[in-house]
Short mmCIF file of C-alpha atoms and ligand atoms in Angstrom, two decimals:
data_model
loop_
_atom_site.label_atom_id
_atom_site.label_comp_id
_atom_site.label_asym_id
_atom_site.label_seq_id
_atom_site.Cartn_x
_atom_site.Cartn_y
_atom_site.Cartn_z
CA MET A 1 0.00 0.00 0.00
CA ASN A 2 1.08 3.56 -0.73
CA SER A 3 3.85 2.34 -3.00
CA GLU A 4 2.53 4.47 -5.87
CA LEU A 5 1.36 8.02 -5.22
CA LEU A 6 0.08 10.96 -7.24
CA VAL A 7 1.46 14.30 -6.09
CA SER A 8 1.22 17.83 -7.39
CA ASP A 9 3.37 20.77 -6.29
CA ALA A 10 3.22 23.82 -4.05
CA ARG A 11 3.98 26.45 -6.71
CA HIS A 12 0.57 28.07 -6.42
CA PHE A 13 -0.18 27.26 -2.80
CA ARG A 14 -1.90 30.25 -1.17
CA ILE A 15 -4.62 30.92 1.36
CA ASP A 16 -7.21 32.64 -0.85
CA TYR A 17 -10.20 31.50 1.25
CA ALA A 18 -10.84 29.75 4.56
CA ILE A 19 -12.74 26.48 4.11
CA ASN A 20 -11.37 24.81 7.21
CA PRO A 21 -10.59 26.14 10.71
CA TYR A 22 -6.82 26.09 10.12
CA MET A 23 -6.91 28.50 7.17
CA ASP A 24 -6.60 32.26 7.70
CA THR A 25 -6.15 34.53 4.68
CA ALA A 26 -4.05 36.85 6.89
CA ILE A 27 -1.46 34.08 7.36
CA GLN A 28 0.12 33.25 4.00
CA PRO A 29 2.66 30.49 3.42
CA ASP A 30 6.17 31.36 2.32
CA THR A 31 6.40 30.03 -1.24
CA GLU A 32 10.06 29.00 -1.15
CA ALA A 33 9.64 27.30 2.22
CA THR A 34 6.53 25.46 1.04
CA LEU A 35 8.27 24.26 -2.11
CA ALA A 36 11.15 22.95 -0.01
CA GLU A 37 8.77 21.29 2.43
CA HIS A 38 6.88 19.56 -0.36
CA GLN A 39 10.08 18.51 -2.14
CA ALA A 40 11.33 16.96 1.10
CA ILE A 41 8.12 14.95 1.37
CA VAL A 42 8.47 13.69 -2.20
CA ALA A 43 12.15 12.88 -1.58
CA ALA A 44 11.14 10.85 1.49
CA HIS A 45 8.61 8.86 -0.57
CA LEU A 46 11.28 8.12 -3.18
CA ALA A 47 13.82 7.15 -0.51
CA ALA A 48 11.23 4.71 0.88
CA GLY A 49 11.05 3.13 -2.58
CA ARG A 50 7.66 4.54 -3.56
CA LYS A 51 6.82 5.40 -7.15
CA ILE A 52 5.71 8.99 -7.67
CA GLU A 53 3.45 10.32 -10.42
CA TYR A 54 3.29 14.07 -10.85
CA LEU A 55 0.56 16.43 -12.03
CA PRO A 56 1.65 20.10 -12.14
CA SER A 57 -0.52 22.50 -10.13
CA ALA A 58 -2.59 25.14 -11.92
CA PRO A 59 -2.34 28.85 -11.03
CA GLU A 60 -6.07 29.18 -10.32
CA CYS A 61 -5.99 26.26 -7.86
CA PRO A 62 -4.27 27.35 -4.62
CA ASP A 63 -5.04 24.05 -2.84
CA MET A 64 -4.02 21.69 -5.63
CA VAL A 65 -0.97 20.48 -3.69
CA PHE A 66 -3.51 18.51 -1.59
CA THR A 67 -4.07 15.78 -4.19
CA ALA A 68 -5.76 13.44 -1.70
CA ASN A 69 -9.07 15.23 -2.19
CA ALA A 70 -9.08 14.68 -5.95
CA ALA A 71 -10.40 11.12 -5.93
CA LEU A 72 -10.43 7.71 -4.35
CA ILE A 73 -8.79 5.08 -6.50
CA ARG A 74 -9.02 1.30 -6.34
CA GLY A 75 -7.52 -0.88 -9.04
CA ASP A 76 -8.30 0.79 -12.36
CA ARG A 77 -11.35 2.69 -11.11
CA ALA A 78 -11.41 6.21 -9.70
CA VAL A 79 -14.29 8.00 -8.02
CA LEU A 80 -13.57 11.70 -8.41
CA GLY A 81 -13.86 14.07 -5.47
CA SER A 82 -16.59 16.69 -5.33
CA PRO A 83 -15.04 19.40 -3.15
CA PRO A 84 -16.39 22.73 -1.87
CA PRO A 85 -16.90 25.33 -4.64
CA GLU A 86 -13.57 27.04 -3.86
CA ARG A 87 -11.73 23.91 -5.06
CA ARG A 88 -13.91 22.77 -7.96
CA ALA A 89 -11.50 24.08 -10.63
CA GLU A 90 -9.02 21.36 -9.63
CA ILE A 91 -11.22 18.44 -10.61
CA PRO A 92 -11.03 18.71 -14.43
CA TYR A 93 -7.21 18.48 -14.24
CA PHE A 94 -7.42 15.27 -12.22
CA ARG A 95 -10.19 13.89 -14.41
CA ALA A 96 -8.03 14.45 -17.50
CA TRP A 97 -4.94 12.93 -15.89
CA LEU A 98 -6.82 9.82 -14.76
CA SER A 99 -8.67 9.40 -18.07
CA GLU A 100 -5.44 9.67 -20.05
CA ARG A 101 -4.04 6.84 -17.98
CA ARG A 102 -7.08 4.71 -18.72
CA TYR A 103 -8.67 4.77 -15.32
CA GLU A 104 -12.42 4.29 -15.39
CA VAL A 105 -13.46 7.61 -13.93
CA VAL A 106 -16.71 7.92 -12.00
CA THR A 107 -18.22 11.33 -11.20
CA ALA A 108 -19.35 11.68 -7.59
CA PRO A 109 -23.08 12.46 -7.47
CA TYR A 110 -22.81 14.10 -4.03
CA SER A 111 -20.18 16.06 -2.13
CA PHE A 112 -17.13 13.90 -1.58
CA SER A 113 -13.72 14.70 -0.13
CA GLY A 114 -11.98 11.89 -2.01
CA GLN A 115 -9.32 9.96 -0.15
CA GLY A 116 -9.41 12.71 2.50
CA ASP A 117 -12.57 11.06 3.84
CA ALA A 118 -12.05 7.52 2.56
CA LEU A 119 -9.10 5.50 3.81
CA ALA A 120 -8.50 2.06 2.35
CA CYS A 121 -7.49 -0.61 4.82
CA GLY A 122 -7.29 -3.86 2.87
CA ASP A 123 -10.83 -4.67 1.72
CA LEU A 124 -12.26 -2.24 4.26
CA LEU A 125 -12.88 1.40 3.47
CA LEU A 126 -12.96 3.68 6.49
CA ALA A 127 -15.25 6.41 5.20
CA ALA A 128 -16.48 9.52 6.98
CA HIS A 129 -19.59 11.54 6.29
CA GLY A 130 -21.02 14.69 7.78
CA GLN A 131 -18.27 17.20 6.97
CA ARG A 132 -17.05 17.24 3.36
CA THR A 133 -18.67 13.98 2.32
CA ASP A 134 -22.40 13.39 1.91
CA ALA A 135 -23.64 10.26 3.71
CA ARG A 136 -25.07 8.96 0.43
CA MET A 137 -21.54 8.68 -0.99
CA LEU A 138 -20.80 5.68 1.21
CA ASP A 139 -23.13 3.42 -0.79
CA VAL A 140 -21.73 4.83 -4.01
CA LEU A 141 -18.18 3.93 -2.92
CA ALA A 142 -19.25 0.45 -1.85
CA SER A 143 -20.86 -0.29 -5.19
CA GLU A 144 -18.41 1.50 -7.49
CA LEU A 145 -15.23 0.21 -5.82
CA ASP A 146 -16.45 -2.99 -4.17
CA TYR A 147 -15.28 -1.97 -0.69
CA GLU A 148 -16.75 -3.06 2.60
CA VAL A 149 -17.48 0.41 3.93
CA VAL A 150 -17.06 1.28 7.61
CA ALA A 151 -19.08 4.46 8.22
CA LEU A 152 -17.46 6.94 10.60
CA ARG A 153 -18.06 10.51 11.71
CA THR A 154 -15.55 12.94 13.08
CA SER A 155 -16.41 15.05 16.13
CA GLY A 156 -16.39 18.44 14.38
CA ALA A 157 -15.02 20.85 11.80
CA ARG A 158 -11.52 20.68 13.23
CA TRP A 159 -11.47 17.20 11.70
CA TYR A 160 -13.07 18.25 8.43
CA ASP A 161 -11.47 15.25 6.70
CA LEU A 162 -11.07 11.77 8.17
CA ASP A 163 -7.36 11.71 7.32
CA LEU A 164 -6.77 14.15 10.19
CA ALA A 165 -8.41 11.81 12.72
CA VAL A 166 -7.32 8.34 11.56
CA GLY A 167 -4.12 7.04 9.96
CA VAL A 168 -3.82 3.60 8.37
CA ILE A 169 -0.46 2.08 9.30
CA SER A 170 -1.05 -1.33 7.68
CA PRO A 171 -4.16 -3.37 6.86
CA GLY A 172 -4.01 -4.67 10.44
CA MET A 173 -3.05 -1.49 12.26
CA LEU A 174 -4.62 1.95 12.68
CA ALA A 175 -3.66 5.04 14.62
CA TYR A 176 -6.52 7.32 15.63
CA CYS A 177 -7.51 10.12 17.95
CA PRO A 178 -10.58 9.12 20.03
CA GLU A 179 -11.57 12.76 20.69
CA ALA A 180 -11.60 13.45 16.97
CA LEU A 181 -14.37 10.91 16.32
CA ASP A 182 -17.91 10.69 17.64
CA GLU A 183 -18.62 8.02 20.27
CA GLY A 184 -20.28 5.58 17.92
CA SER A 185 -17.32 5.75 15.55
CA VAL A 186 -14.84 5.05 18.36
CA ARG A 187 -16.89 1.96 19.23
CA THR A 188 -16.96 0.94 15.58
CA LEU A 189 -13.18 1.23 15.23
CA ARG A 190 -12.60 -0.70 18.46
CA GLY A 191 -14.85 -3.47 17.15
CA LEU A 192 -12.87 -4.05 13.96
CA GLY A 193 -10.32 -6.37 15.60
CA LEU A 194 -7.35 -4.31 14.39
CA ASP A 195 -4.30 -3.19 16.35
CA LEU A 196 -5.14 0.39 17.40
CA ILE A 197 -2.76 3.15 18.49
CA GLU A 198 -4.39 6.05 20.33
CA VAL A 199 -3.09 9.51 19.55
CA SER A 200 -3.59 12.58 21.75
CA VAL A 201 -5.69 15.48 20.57
CA GLU A 202 -2.59 17.71 20.78
CA GLU A 203 -0.60 15.57 18.36
CA ALA A 204 -3.62 14.98 16.12
CA ALA A 205 -4.17 18.76 15.89
CA ARG A 206 -0.59 19.03 14.62
CA PHE A 207 -1.55 16.61 11.81
CA ALA A 208 0.16 13.60 13.38
CA LEU A 209 -2.37 11.23 11.79
CA ASN A 210 -2.01 12.78 8.36
CA LEU A 211 0.68 10.25 7.50
CA VAL A 212 1.66 7.95 4.65
CA SER A 213 2.56 4.40 5.64
CA ASP A 214 3.51 1.50 3.37
CA GLY A 215 3.58 -0.87 6.33
CA VAL A 216 7.36 -0.55 6.69
CA THR A 217 8.13 3.17 6.66
CA VAL A 218 5.81 5.83 8.05
CA THR A 219 6.29 9.29 6.58
CA MET A 220 4.83 11.76 9.07
CA THR A 221 5.07 15.23 10.56
CA GLN A 222 7.77 15.97 13.08
CA GLY A 223 5.28 17.41 15.60
CA ALA A 224 4.23 14.06 17.01
CA PRO A 225 7.03 12.39 18.98
CA VAL A 226 4.67 10.19 21.04
CA LEU A 227 3.06 8.64 17.97
CA ALA A 228 6.45 8.28 16.28
CA ALA A 229 7.80 6.40 19.31
CA ALA A 230 4.73 4.13 19.40
CA LEU A 231 5.25 3.27 15.73
CA ARG A 232 8.95 2.50 16.23
CA GLU A 233 8.06 0.27 19.18
CA ARG A 234 5.94 -1.73 16.76
CA GLY A 235 8.88 -2.17 14.42
CA LEU A 236 8.04 0.56 11.91
CA GLU A 237 10.55 3.04 10.62
CA THR A 238 9.52 6.69 10.98
CA VAL A 239 10.59 9.63 8.86
CA GLU A 240 9.50 12.88 10.49
CA LEU A 241 9.32 16.00 8.37
CA ASP A 242 8.58 19.69 8.81
CA THR A 243 5.03 20.52 7.65
CA THR A 244 4.73 24.08 9.02
CA GLU A 245 3.80 25.75 5.73
CA LEU A 246 1.33 23.10 4.55
CA ALA A 247 -0.36 23.35 7.96
CA LYS A 248 -1.43 26.91 7.05
CA GLY A 249 -3.75 25.30 4.51
CA GLY A 250 -5.01 22.81 7.06
CA GLY A 251 -3.12 19.88 5.63
CA GLY A 252 -0.12 17.63 6.04
CA ILE A 253 1.67 14.74 4.41
CA ARG A 254 -1.29 12.42 3.68
CA CYS A 255 -3.20 15.27 2.05
CA THR A 256 -0.45 15.68 -0.55
CA ALA A 257 -0.45 12.09 -1.78
CA LEU A 258 -3.22 10.25 -3.61
CA ALA A 259 -2.71 6.47 -3.49
CA LEU A 260 -2.71 4.88 -6.96
CA ASP A 261 -2.08 1.31 -5.80
CA ASN A 262 -5.08 0.34 -3.67
CA PRO A 263 -5.45 -3.30 -4.72
CA PRO A 264 -8.76 -4.35 -6.29
CA ALA A 265 -11.01 -6.85 -4.50
CA ALA A 266 -9.69 -10.40 -4.98
CA VAL A 267 -13.09 -11.83 -5.94
CA ARG A 268 -15.82 -9.57 -7.25
CA ARG A 269 -19.00 -9.90 -5.25
N1 LIG B 301 -6.99 23.65 2.25
C1 LIG B 301 -7.41 22.35 1.88
C2 LIG B 301 -8.91 22.23 2.07
O1 LIG B 301 -9.42 22.74 3.02
C3 LIG B 301 -6.72 21.31 2.68
C4 LIG B 301 -7.06 19.92 2.27
C5 LIG B 301 -6.31 18.90 3.03
N2 LIG B 301 -6.58 17.59 2.56
C6 LIG B 301 -6.86 16.54 3.32
N3 LIG B 301 -6.93 15.39 2.75
N4 LIG B 301 -7.14 16.65 4.60
O2 LIG B 301 -9.58 21.63 1.28
#
């Protein structure tokens, strides 16, 4: 998992609007610093042996560096994201890129935050609704991508995407912040029979869970030493990177990488 990722770049990253509680148009990222931050993330993926595909960002799309929201991909099928109006101009670029590479591209009929709200964990799809994703999308994802969908809800706008509240470490292991989910969702996660690592609200708010793991190496922010230590205790390698500039857009490492290698279901139901 996460051995093949689609990234964009931070050339046009700006805070033109505030569509999540972390964004403030008065606090702009430093372009050079953001470019360096993003390049370091890509370099870490490559060093971990991951294959990187690249789609250049467009000037009219200040959030395009956050490719995770563009779609959810499984096998050769992609369900496109349907983001808030401020980000809609991104979608045609991703649609074209995916179509050119012969993905079967499905248009989302309802609002959908893409992989931001839909984390693959083997044949399970941990999918959130209630913030950026319409509840009706969960059935669409189940039928279009043949996932067994686990419906979750975060506890509020601070966790506007599920990838801020839950991180998939391997198909058998999740990290999550209990305070970032509603009570029913915490019970649901605890009932899955997976190894669970609990993360504090302080580390989660610094985007600790917004990580990319291939099951061997976890690429994550450097603001979460407790989670990093817990991962190393479990035999994982951690690479901790500065994500200060990306955080001004309300995102981190997971948000900048769309997985292209989610394996298709072994037997179609
Ligand atoms: N500024 C972006 C937005 O609010 C950040 C998206 C981060 N992506 C993510 N998968 N959490 O849409």
